[in-house]
Amino acid sequence: MAPVKIENSDEASPSDGPGAKECITTVLKGLESIAPLVRSVEENPEPISTEVQGTIPSWLHGNLLRNGPGKFEFGNTHYNHWFDGMAMLHNFRIENGQVTYHSRFLQSDVYKKNSERDRIMVSEFGTLAMPDPCKNFFQRFLSRFEMIQSTDNASVNFVKYKGDYYVSTETNFMHRVDPESLESLEKVDWSKFIAVNGATAHPHYDPDGTSYNMGNSYGSKGALYNIISVPPEKADTKDTLQGAKVLCSIIPADKSHPSYYHSFAMSENYVVFIEQPIKMDLLKIVTCKLRGKALSDGIYWDPSQETVFHLVDKQTGQVSSVKYHTKALSVFHQINAFEEGGFLMLDMCCSDNGEAINNYLIQNLRKSGDALDEVYNTLCRAFPRRFVLPLNVTSDTPTGQNLNTRPSSQATCVKTSKDKVVCQHEDLHGDDLHEYGGLEFPQINYSRCNTRPYRYFYGCGFRHLVGDSLLKMDLQDKTFKVWYQKGFYPSEPVFVPSPDAVEEDDGVILSVILTPSEDKGTFLLVLDARTYEELGRANVPVNIPYGFHGTFNATA
């Protein structure tokens, strides 16, 4: 790949410790337009055959399920933010070395309302729905004083509770779906079961099937962060989230300005909540309709605040009185977390600036030429980092010295007062990762390695506003393998273990590859996870917008 210039926007301050970096930006010129990847498409509810090149392993049976936006306008109204588009569900059905593809729009209430009126009727994250022109002036005026209703446009991920598949966003609504047909079966409201106003689209799972998640609640005294657990089994066939409970609630540093979070981390015994300086101004959010602003107007980055890690005991719900602090950073996705030798290792994809969430406007993604380069070159890159948190901090623990005794670990953790430990990360990569624009959309061999020590993780390199390479990171020596072809844009890699797996990386990587410069050039890529060499691809004669997350549903 062509060399790139790496710029640090500021010098590292001495207090950040050795090796600390400020916002890392990759300066590139002549980026290819990816506007076709953020265009509306038609659904394909009937299975489409694909042309297979190479070989898809015969043991691979199941559905690669993908979720993301597929429609960005209704009539002459259009969405502003990438997160706003209507959820489109995709199924790549793999069986006996062959692949079929079909897709459906999620039949959410929002989608139905918008379709019926051929205009945007319900506000989304970055788009404020304008008052209904069919109402009279007085009715339109009064409508500005109404609270924005929660969307059920579940466009972020496929998740699993009690053996059923759901599609999820970050509001209180999910939809249970059939993983084969992709048909919408039932709308489910978290708030009917527990006192939360939403939940993330990134739950974690214990080996017994117990699910954990997080969601905020809002009351007269401000916001609370809530840790949620959902039992592994149904009480009856109609069961959805029955038995869900709030394990504990954490009080924000500022109740009227809680942190935004997209996900959380989990080890064998702890849930780890990362309270980051991406903040939500609740007054701005509740008045956004009155002010004629989208909900996203109430979210901002405050680099003057530290990031705080909160540990919660999964069995007792007890929140640790010890708080682990680090400098301001932003995180969307964790890689893994595990306990070893009295420490909790927390691995995450981190950026030193949290303003990116408001930069993913559709108009930015559709830019070209110098304007597109400028958008990319001002964004802070995300890199994989490890924080080492000492678990046995007591009144006898000495202050002012590095408590990290793990051999060959460069991370530091220093007790500074009774219940405060200041942490400095270590990089999980070498400088050569800069050439690939950092890493996001991390994945591991989840069934084998989640909450346990591990060696490999997978992700997308970001030499563009969306992923443009597939990376395999080796923690043993911080090297990586790459799949890259110019003009091809891969989705989040999904690891599927082989049935006779011995090693951690025995299996395949699945990724959907999009080609903005080639009409209907989409294909499903299958890589050998160990060698990272291509085994096969299934060419799908359709155009698909760039999506967010998904999962593999193995079948017999």
PDB file of N, CA and C in Angstrom, residues 253-345:
ATOM      1  N   ALA A 253     -21.574  10.914  36.767  1.00  0.00           N
ATOM      2  CA  ALA A 253     -20.808  12.013  37.366  1.00  0.00           C
ATOM      3  C   ALA A 253     -21.635  13.298  37.345  1.00  0.00           C
ATOM      4  N   ASP A 254     -22.417  13.480  36.295  1.00  0.00           N
ATOM      5  CA  ASP A 254     -23.338  14.616  36.183  1.00  0.00           C
ATOM      6  C   ASP A 254     -24.673  14.064  35.708  1.00  0.00           C
ATOM      7  N   LYS A 255     -25.672  14.072  36.578  1.00  0.00           N
ATOM      8  CA  LYS A 255     -26.952  13.425  36.268  1.00  0.00           C
ATOM      9  C   LYS A 255     -27.687  14.066  35.095  1.00  0.00           C
ATOM     10  N   SER A 256     -27.425  15.346  34.839  1.00  0.00           N
ATOM     11  CA  SER A 256     -28.101  16.012  33.727  1.00  0.00           C
ATOM     12  C   SER A 256     -27.280  15.949  32.436  1.00  0.00           C
ATOM     13  N   HIS A 257     -26.045  15.432  32.547  1.00  0.00           N
ATOM     14  CA  HIS A 257     -25.184  15.261  31.380  1.00  0.00           C
ATOM     15  C   HIS A 257     -24.522  13.872  31.437  1.00  0.00           C
ATOM     16  N   PRO A 258     -25.319  12.791  31.354  1.00  0.00           N
ATOM     17  CA  PRO A 258     -24.718  11.455  31.401  1.00  0.00           C
ATOM     18  C   PRO A 258     -23.904  11.170  30.145  1.00  0.00           C
ATOM     19  N   SER A 259     -23.080  10.146  30.218  1.00  0.00           N
ATOM     20  CA  SER A 259     -22.262   9.749  29.072  1.00  0.00           C
ATOM     21  C   SER A 259     -23.081   8.937  28.078  1.00  0.00           C
ATOM     22  N   TYR A 260     -22.757   9.132  26.809  1.00  0.00           N
ATOM     23  CA  TYR A 260     -23.265   8.237  25.769  1.00  0.00           C
ATOM     24  C   TYR A 260     -22.366   6.999  25.738  1.00  0.00           C
ATOM     25  N   TYR A 261     -22.972   5.836  25.512  1.00  0.00           N
ATOM     26  CA  TYR A 261     -22.180   4.616  25.338  1.00  0.00           C
ATOM     27  C   TYR A 261     -22.867   3.725  24.319  1.00  0.00           C
ATOM     28  N   HIS A 262     -22.073   3.073  23.505  1.00  0.00           N
ATOM     29  CA  HIS A 262     -22.570   2.194  22.451  1.00  0.00           C
ATOM     30  C   HIS A 262     -22.498   0.734  22.879  1.00  0.00           C
ATOM     31  N   SER A 263     -21.634   0.448  23.843  1.00  0.00           N
ATOM     32  CA  SER A 263     -21.428  -0.933  24.287  1.00  0.00           C
ATOM     33  C   SER A 263     -20.737  -0.905  25.644  1.00  0.00           C
ATOM     34  N   PHE A 264     -20.357  -2.072  26.138  1.00  0.00           N
ATOM     35  CA  PHE A 264     -19.683  -2.203  27.428  1.00  0.00           C
ATOM     36  C   PHE A 264     -18.821  -3.457  27.371  1.00  0.00           C
ATOM     37  N   ALA A 265     -18.040  -3.701  28.407  1.00  0.00           N
ATOM     38  CA  ALA A 265     -17.162  -4.872  28.429  1.00  0.00           C
ATOM     39  C   ALA A 265     -17.601  -5.845  29.518  1.00  0.00           C
ATOM     40  N   MET A 266     -17.178  -7.103  29.396  1.00  0.00           N
ATOM     41  CA  MET A 266     -17.539  -8.104  30.397  1.00  0.00           C
ATOM     42  C   MET A 266     -16.420  -9.125  30.523  1.00  0.00           C
ATOM     43  N   SER A 267     -16.024  -9.395  31.769  1.00  0.00           N
ATOM     44  CA  SER A 267     -15.095 -10.485  32.063  1.00  0.00           C
ATOM     45  C   SER A 267     -15.875 -11.609  32.741  1.00  0.00           C
ATOM     46  N   GLU A 268     -15.184 -12.591  33.241  1.00  0.00           N
ATOM     47  CA  GLU A 268     -15.879 -13.732  33.856  1.00  0.00           C
ATOM     48  C   GLU A 268     -16.746 -13.306  35.035  1.00  0.00           C
ATOM     49  N   ASN A 269     -16.244 -12.386  35.848  1.00  0.00           N
ATOM     50  CA  ASN A 269     -16.948 -12.014  37.076  1.00  0.00           C
ATOM     51  C   ASN A 269     -17.462 -10.577  37.111  1.00  0.00           C
ATOM     52  N   TYR A 270     -17.101  -9.779  36.112  1.00  0.00           N
ATOM     53  CA  TYR A 270     -17.444  -8.357  36.170  1.00  0.00           C
ATOM     54  C   TYR A 270     -18.045  -7.849  34.858  1.00  0.00           C
ATOM     55  N   VAL A 271     -18.968  -6.908  35.006  1.00  0.00           N
ATOM     56  CA  VAL A 271     -19.357  -6.037  33.900  1.00  0.00           C
ATOM     57  C   VAL A 271     -18.549  -4.755  34.065  1.00  0.00           C
ATOM     58  N   VAL A 272     -17.974  -4.264  32.964  1.00  0.00           N
ATOM     59  CA  VAL A 272     -17.178  -3.042  33.003  1.00  0.00           C
ATOM     60  C   VAL A 272     -17.893  -1.975  32.186  1.00  0.00           C
ATOM     61  N   PHE A 273     -18.298  -0.909  32.862  1.00  0.00           N
ATOM     62  CA  PHE A 273     -18.921   0.220  32.182  1.00  0.00           C
ATOM     63  C   PHE A 273     -17.895   1.327  31.998  1.00  0.00           C
ATOM     64  N   ILE A 274     -17.800   1.820  30.771  1.00  0.00           N
ATOM     65  CA  ILE A 274     -16.846   2.890  30.455  1.00  0.00           C
ATOM     66  C   ILE A 274     -17.623   4.199  30.373  1.00  0.00           C
ATOM     67  N   GLU A 275     -17.427   5.053  31.370  1.00  0.00           N
ATOM     68  CA  GLU A 275     -18.085   6.365  31.392  1.00  0.00           C
ATOM     69  C   GLU A 275     -17.150   7.356  30.686  1.00  0.00           C
ATOM     70  N   GLN A 276     -17.461   7.637  29.448  1.00  0.00           N
ATOM     71  CA  GLN A 276     -16.569   8.424  28.600  1.00  0.00           C
ATOM     72  C   GLN A 276     -17.071   9.858  28.436  1.00  0.00           C
ATOM     73  N   PRO A 277     -16.207  10.752  27.955  1.00  0.00           N
ATOM     74  CA  PRO A 277     -16.603  12.165  27.854  1.00  0.00           C
ATOM     75  C   PRO A 277     -17.438  12.520  26.620  1.00  0.00           C
ATOM     76  N   ILE A 278     -18.062  11.532  25.962  1.00  0.00           N
ATOM     77  CA  ILE A 278     -19.125  11.852  25.009  1.00  0.00           C
ATOM     78  C   ILE A 278     -20.381  12.010  25.851  1.00  0.00           C
ATOM     79  N   LYS A 279     -20.884  13.225  25.940  1.00  0.00           N
ATOM     80  CA  LYS A 279     -21.936  13.550  26.891  1.00  0.00           C
ATOM     81  C   LYS A 279     -23.275  13.843  26.207  1.00  0.00           C
ATOM     82  N   MET A 280     -24.344  13.608  26.957  1.00  0.00           N
ATOM     83  CA  MET A 280     -25.693  13.914  26.496  1.00  0.00           C
ATOM     84  C   MET A 280     -26.268  15.041  27.355  1.00  0.00           C
ATOM     85  N   ASP A 281     -26.561  16.150  26.729  1.00  0.00           N
ATOM     86  CA  ASP A 281     -27.190  17.278  27.421  1.00  0.00           C
ATOM     87  C   ASP A 281     -28.694  17.009  27.452  1.00  0.00           C
ATOM     88  N   LEU A 282     -29.197  16.522  28.601  1.00  0.00           N
ATOM     89  CA  LEU A 282     -30.592  16.084  28.665  1.00  0.00           C
ATOM     90  C   LEU A 282     -31.570  17.222  28.426  1.00  0.00           C
ATOM     91  N   LEU A 283     -31.231  18.427  28.854  1.00  0.00           N
ATOM     92  CA  LEU A 283     -32.126  19.569  28.614  1.00  0.00           C
ATOM     93  C   LEU A 283     -32.238  19.838  27.117  1.00  0.00           C
ATOM     94  N   LYS A 284     -31.112  19.795  26.420  1.00  0.00           N
ATOM     95  CA  LYS A 284     -31.147  19.991  24.969  1.00  0.00           C
ATOM     96  C   LYS A 284     -31.939  18.879  24.280  1.00  0.00           C
ATOM     97  N   ILE A 285     -31.780  17.656  24.787  1.00  0.00           N
ATOM     98  CA  ILE A 285     -32.447  16.516  24.147  1.00  0.00           C
ATOM     99  C   ILE A 285     -33.961  16.600  24.330  1.00  0.00           C
ATOM    100  N   VAL A 286     -34.415  16.933  25.539  1.00  0.00           N
ATOM    101  CA  VAL A 286     -35.873  16.974  25.762  1.00  0.00           C
ATOM    102  C   VAL A 286     -36.517  18.188  25.093  1.00  0.00           C
ATOM    103  N   THR A 287     -35.718  19.189  24.767  1.00  0.00           N
ATOM    104  CA  THR A 287     -36.281  20.388  24.117  1.00  0.00           C
ATOM    105  C   THR A 287     -35.921  20.458  22.639  1.00  0.00           C
ATOM    106  N   CYS A 288     -35.353  19.377  22.076  1.00  0.00           N
ATOM    107  CA  CYS A 288     -34.873  19.476  20.698  1.00  0.00           C
ATOM    108  C   CYS A 288     -36.003  19.748  19.709  1.00  0.00           C
ATOM    109  N   LYS A 289     -37.175  19.176  19.952  1.00  0.00           N
ATOM    110  CA  LYS A 289     -38.288  19.403  19.036  1.00  0.00           C
ATOM    111  C   LYS A 289     -38.742  20.865  19.104  1.00  0.00           C
ATOM    112  N   LEU A 290     -38.794  21.393  20.311  1.00  0.00           N
ATOM    113  CA  LEU A 290     -39.180  22.800  20.505  1.00  0.00           C
ATOM    114  C   LEU A 290     -38.166  23.718  19.816  1.00  0.00           C
ATOM    115  N   ARG A 291     -36.888  23.338  19.869  1.00  0.00           N
ATOM    116  CA  ARG A 291     -35.837  24.172  19.291  1.00  0.00           C
ATOM    117  C   ARG A 291     -35.625  23.898  17.805  1.00  0.00           C
ATOM    118  N   GLY A 292     -36.358  22.913  17.262  1.00  0.00           N
ATOM    119  CA  GLY A 292     -36.208  22.587  15.851  1.00  0.00           C
ATOM    120  C   GLY A 292     -34.892  21.903  15.534  1.00  0.00           C
ATOM    121  N   LYS A 293     -34.351  21.133  16.499  1.00  0.00           N
ATOM    122  CA  LYS A 293     -33.075  20.447  16.327  1.00  0.00           C
ATOM    123  C   LYS A 293     -33.247  18.935  16.460  1.00  0.00           C
ATOM    124  N   ALA A 294     -32.346  18.190  15.834  1.00  0.00           N
ATOM    125  CA  ALA A 294     -32.353  16.735  15.987  1.00  0.00           C
ATOM    126  C   ALA A 294     -31.770  16.350  17.337  1.00  0.00           C
ATOM    127  N   LEU A 295     -32.044  15.115  17.748  1.00  0.00           N
ATOM    128  CA  LEU A 295     -31.541  14.607  19.024  1.00  0.00           C
ATOM    129  C   LEU A 295     -30.017  14.693  19.098  1.00  0.00           C
ATOM    130  N   SER A 296     -29.353  14.487  17.968  1.00  0.00           N
ATOM    131  CA  SER A 296     -27.885  14.499  17.944  1.00  0.00           C
ATOM    132  C   SER A 296     -27.314  15.843  18.380  1.00  0.00           C
ATOM    133  N   ASP A 297     -28.118  16.903  18.320  1.00  0.00           N
ATOM    134  CA  ASP A 297     -27.650  18.230  18.745  1.00  0.00           C
ATOM    135  C   ASP A 297     -27.329  18.261  20.233  1.00  0.00           C
ATOM    136  N   GLY A 298     -27.884  17.314  20.992  1.00  0.00           N
ATOM    137  CA  GLY A 298     -27.657  17.276  22.432  1.00  0.00           C
ATOM    138  C   GLY A 298     -26.477  16.424  22.839  1.00  0.00           C
ATOM    139  N   ILE A 299     -25.719  15.891  21.880  1.00  0.00           N
ATOM    140  CA  ILE A 299     -24.574  15.034  22.192  1.00  0.00           C
ATOM    141  C   ILE A 299     -23.287  15.775  21.838  1.00  0.00           C
ATOM    142  N   TYR A 300     -22.337  15.802  22.777  1.00  0.00           N
ATOM    143  CA  TYR A 300     -21.124  16.581  22.566  1.00  0.00           C
ATOM    144  C   TYR A 300     -19.933  15.907  23.238  1.00  0.00           C
ATOM    145  N   TRP A 301     -18.745  16.303  22.819  1.00  0.00           N
ATOM    146  CA  TRP A 301     -17.480  15.774  23.335  1.00  0.00           C
ATOM    147  C   TRP A 301     -16.883  16.786  24.285  1.00  0.00           C
ATOM    148  N   ASP A 302     -16.532  16.329  25.496  1.00  0.00           N
ATOM    149  CA  ASP A 302     -15.945  17.217  26.496  1.00  0.00           C
ATOM    150  C   ASP A 302     -14.570  16.681  26.898  1.00  0.00           C
ATOM    151  N   PRO A 303     -13.507  17.088  26.186  1.00  0.00           N
ATOM    152  CA  PRO A 303     -12.174  16.523  26.443  1.00  0.00           C
ATOM    153  C   PRO A 303     -11.584  16.932  27.781  1.00  0.00           C
ATOM    154  N   SER A 304     -12.236  17.859  28.494  1.00  0.00           N
ATOM    155  CA  SER A 304     -11.717  18.257  29.813  1.00  0.00           C
ATOM    156  C   SER A 304     -12.028  17.216  30.883  1.00  0.00           C
ATOM    157  N   GLN A 305     -12.896  16.257  30.570  1.00  0.00           N
ATOM    158  CA  GLN A 305     -13.265  15.241  31.546  1.00  0.00           C
ATOM    159  C   GLN A 305     -12.472  13.955  31.323  1.00  0.00           C
ATOM    160  N   GLU A 306     -12.220  13.255  32.414  1.00  0.00           N
ATOM    161  CA  GLU A 306     -11.539  11.975  32.319  1.00  0.00           C
ATOM    162  C   GLU A 306     -12.540  10.876  31.954  1.00  0.00           C
ATOM    163  N   THR A 307     -11.994   9.758  31.523  1.00  0.00           N
ATOM    164  CA  THR A 307     -12.789   8.546  31.308  1.00  0.00           C
ATOM    165  C   THR A 307     -12.695   7.698  32.572  1.00  0.00           C
ATOM    166  N   VAL A 308     -13.834   7.135  33.011  1.00  0.00           N
ATOM    167  CA  VAL A 308     -13.873   6.363  34.255  1.00  0.00           C
ATOM    168  C   VAL A 308     -14.404   4.963  33.970  1.00  0.00           C
ATOM    169  N   PHE A 309     -13.685   3.947  34.471  1.00  0.00           N
ATOM    170  CA  PHE A 309     -14.125   2.557  34.362  1.00  0.00           C
ATOM    171  C   PHE A 309     -14.796   2.148  35.671  1.00  0.00           C
ATOM    172  N   HIS A 310     -16.036   1.650  35.567  1.00  0.00           N
ATOM    173  CA  HIS A 310     -16.791   1.166  36.729  1.00  0.00           C
ATOM    174  C   HIS A 310     -16.883  -0.355  36.652  1.00  0.00           C
ATOM    175  N   LEU A 311     -16.539  -1.052  37.735  1.00  0.00           N
ATOM    176  CA  LEU A 311     -16.629  -2.508  37.786  1.00  0.00           C
ATOM    177  C   LEU A 311     -17.838  -2.936  38.611  1.00  0.00           C
ATOM    178  N   VAL A 312     -18.613  -3.868  38.046  1.00  0.00           N
ATOM    179  CA  VAL A 312     -19.808  -4.382  38.720  1.00  0.00           C
ATOM    180  C   VAL A 312     -19.690  -5.898  38.834  1.00  0.00           C
ATOM    181  N   ASP A 313     -19.833  -6.420  40.037  1.00  0.00           N
ATOM    182  CA  ASP A 313     -19.815  -7.868  40.270  1.00  0.00           C
ATOM    183  C   ASP A 313     -21.078  -8.481  39.648  1.00  0.00           C
ATOM    184  N   LYS A 314     -20.922  -9.416  38.720  1.00  0.00           N
ATOM    185  CA  LYS A 314     -22.069  -9.986  38.004  1.00  0.00           C
ATOM    186  C   LYS A 314     -22.975 -10.805  38.916  1.00  0.00           C
ATOM    187  N   GLN A 315     -22.409 -11.384  39.972  1.00  0.00           N
ATOM    188  CA  GLN A 315     -23.221 -12.234  40.852  1.00  0.00           C
ATOM    189  C   GLN A 315     -24.001 -11.423  41.882  1.00  0.00           C
ATOM    190  N   THR A 316     -23.348 -10.431  42.456  1.00  0.00           N
ATOM    191  CA  THR A 316     -23.989  -9.679  43.554  1.00  0.00           C
ATOM    192  C   THR A 316     -24.588  -8.356  43.111  1.00  0.00           C
ATOM    193  N   GLY A 317     -24.159  -7.862  41.944  1.00  0.00           N
ATOM    194  CA  GLY A 317     -24.601  -6.538  41.520  1.00  0.00           C
ATOM    195  C   GLY A 317     -23.891  -5.409  42.258  1.00  0.00           C
ATOM    196  N   GLN A 318     -22.893  -5.740  43.053  1.00  0.00           N
ATOM    197  CA  GLN A 318     -22.163  -4.732  43.825  1.00  0.00           C
ATOM    198  C   GLN A 318     -21.249  -3.922  42.908  1.00  0.00           C
ATOM    199  N   VAL A 319     -21.336  -2.600  43.008  1.00  0.00           N
ATOM    200  CA  VAL A 319     -20.467  -1.720  42.235  1.00  0.00           C
ATOM    201  C   VAL A 319     -19.204  -1.457  43.049  1.00  0.00           C
ATOM    202  N   SER A 320     -18.055  -1.671  42.454  1.00  0.00           N
ATOM    203  CA  SER A 320     -16.793  -1.452  43.163  1.00  0.00           C
ATOM    204  C   SER A 320     -16.646   0.016  43.547  1.00  0.00           C
ATOM    205  N   SER A 321     -16.207   0.251  44.767  1.00  0.00           N
ATOM    206  CA  SER A 321     -15.974   1.629  45.211  1.00  0.00           C
ATOM    207  C   SER A 321     -14.715   2.201  44.572  1.00  0.00           C
ATOM    208  N   VAL A 322     -13.841   1.317  44.081  1.00  0.00           N
ATOM    209  CA  VAL A 322     -12.624   1.772  43.409  1.00  0.00           C
ATOM    210  C   VAL A 322     -12.970   2.159  41.974  1.00  0.00           C
ATOM    211  N   LYS A 323     -12.586   3.360  41.574  1.00  0.00           N
ATOM    212  CA  LYS A 323     -12.826   3.836  40.219  1.00  0.00           C
ATOM    213  C   LYS A 323     -11.490   3.960  39.502  1.00  0.00           C
ATOM    214  N   TYR A 324     -11.486   3.532  38.253  1.00  0.00           N
ATOM    215  CA  TYR A 324     -10.274   3.524  37.448  1.00  0.00           C
ATOM    216  C   TYR A 324     -10.377   4.650  36.419  1.00  0.00           C
ATOM    217  N   HIS A 325      -9.452   5.567  36.466  1.00  0.00           N
ATOM    218  CA  HIS A 325      -9.496   6.768  35.630  1.00  0.00           C
ATOM    219  C   HIS A 325      -8.413   6.713  34.557  1.00  0.00           C
ATOM    220  N   THR A 326      -8.733   7.257  33.401  1.00  0.00           N
ATOM    221  CA  THR A 326      -7.725   7.494  32.371  1.00  0.00           C
ATOM    222  C   THR A 326      -8.098   8.784  31.661  1.00  0.00           C
ATOM    223  N   LYS A 327      -7.248   9.202  30.734  1.00  0.00           N
ATOM    224  CA  LYS A 327      -7.501  10.471  30.055  1.00  0.00           C
ATOM    225  C   LYS A 327      -8.756  10.362  29.176  1.00  0.00           C
ATOM    226  N   ALA A 328      -9.223  11.489  28.675  1.00  0.00           N
ATOM    227  CA  ALA A 328     -10.403  11.513  27.816  1.00  0.00           C
ATOM    228  C   ALA A 328     -10.171  10.639  26.588  1.00  0.00           C
ATOM    229  N   LEU A 329     -11.079   9.709  26.365  1.00  0.00           N
ATOM    230  CA  LEU A 329     -11.038   8.906  25.149  1.00  0.00           C
ATOM    231  C   LEU A 329     -12.463   8.526  24.767  1.00  0.00           C
ATOM    232  N   SER A 330     -12.607   8.091  23.543  1.00  0.00           N
ATOM    233  CA  SER A 330     -13.912   7.660  23.078  1.00  0.00           C
ATOM    234  C   SER A 330     -13.811   6.218  22.617  1.00  0.00           C
ATOM    235  N   VAL A 331     -14.835   5.441  22.930  1.00  0.00           N
ATOM    236  CA  VAL A 331     -14.845   4.029  22.553  1.00  0.00           C
ATOM    237  C   VAL A 331     -16.246   3.631  22.114  1.00  0.00           C
ATOM    238  N   PHE A 332     -16.311   2.947  20.976  1.00  0.00           N
ATOM    239  CA  PHE A 332     -17.575   2.382  20.517  1.00  0.00           C
ATOM    240  C   PHE A 332     -17.618   0.874  20.765  1.00  0.00           C
ATOM    241  N   HIS A 333     -16.484   0.205  20.570  1.00  0.00           N
ATOM    242  CA  HIS A 333     -16.493  -1.257  20.654  1.00  0.00           C
ATOM    243  C   HIS A 333     -15.325  -1.784  21.484  1.00  0.00           C
ATOM    244  N   GLN A 334     -15.654  -2.695  22.399  1.00  0.00           N
ATOM    245  CA  GLN A 334     -14.635  -3.424  23.149  1.00  0.00           C
ATOM    246  C   GLN A 334     -14.198  -4.644  22.343  1.00  0.00           C
ATOM    247  N   ILE A 335     -13.002  -5.118  22.606  1.00  0.00           N
ATOM    248  CA  ILE A 335     -12.498  -6.321  21.944  1.00  0.00           C
ATOM    249  C   ILE A 335     -12.735  -7.537  22.842  1.00  0.00           C
ATOM    250  N   ASN A 336     -12.258  -7.442  24.088  1.00  0.00           N
ATOM    251  CA  ASN A 336     -12.422  -8.530  25.047  1.00  0.00           C
ATOM    252  C   ASN A 336     -12.007  -8.013  26.420  1.00  0.00           C
ATOM    253  N   ALA A 337     -12.357  -8.758  27.453  1.00  0.00           N
ATOM    254  CA  ALA A 337     -11.906  -8.459  28.817  1.00  0.00           C
ATOM    255  C   ALA A 337     -11.751  -9.785  29.548  1.00  0.00           C
ATOM    256  N   PHE A 338     -10.675  -9.914  30.335  1.00  0.00           N
ATOM    257  CA  PHE A 338     -10.475 -11.157  31.075  1.00  0.00           C
ATOM    258  C   PHE A 338      -9.677 -10.878  32.337  1.00  0.00           C
ATOM    259  N   GLU A 339      -9.813 -11.787  33.292  1.00  0.00           N
ATOM    260  CA  GLU A 339      -9.127 -11.662  34.584  1.00  0.00           C
ATOM    261  C   GLU A 339      -7.984 -12.671  34.647  1.00  0.00           C
ATOM    262  N   GLU A 340      -6.856 -12.222  35.199  1.00  0.00           N
ATOM    263  CA  GLU A 340      -5.706 -13.100  35.325  1.00  0.00           C
ATOM    264  C   GLU A 340      -4.751 -12.512  36.358  1.00  0.00           C
ATOM    265  N   GLY A 341      -4.369 -13.323  37.338  1.00  0.00           N
ATOM    266  CA  GLY A 341      -3.360 -12.915  38.307  1.00  0.00           C
ATOM    267  C   GLY A 341      -3.725 -11.680  39.114  1.00  0.00           C
ATOM    268  N   GLY A 342      -5.009 -11.507  39.425  1.00  0.00           N
ATOM    269  CA  GLY A 342      -5.426 -10.361  40.223  1.00  0.00           C
ATOM    270  C   GLY A 342      -5.626  -9.078  39.432  1.00  0.00           C
ATOM    271  N   PHE A 343      -5.604  -9.174  38.103  1.00  0.00           N
ATOM    272  CA  PHE A 343      -5.826  -8.019  37.238  1.00  0.00           C
ATOM    273  C   PHE A 343      -6.973  -8.306  36.274  1.00  0.00           C
ATOM    274  N   LEU A 344      -7.621  -7.247  35.841  1.00  0.00           N
ATOM    275  CA  LEU A 344      -8.615  -7.351  34.774  1.00  0.00           C
ATOM    276  C   LEU A 344      -8.043  -6.626  33.563  1.00  0.00           C
ATOM    277  N   MET A 345      -7.879  -7.361  32.466  1.00  0.00           N
ATOM    278  CA  MET A 345      -7.386  -6.782  31.219  1.00  0.00           C
ATOM    279  C   MET A 345      -8.575  -6.335  30.385  1.00  0.00           C
TER     280      MET A 345
END
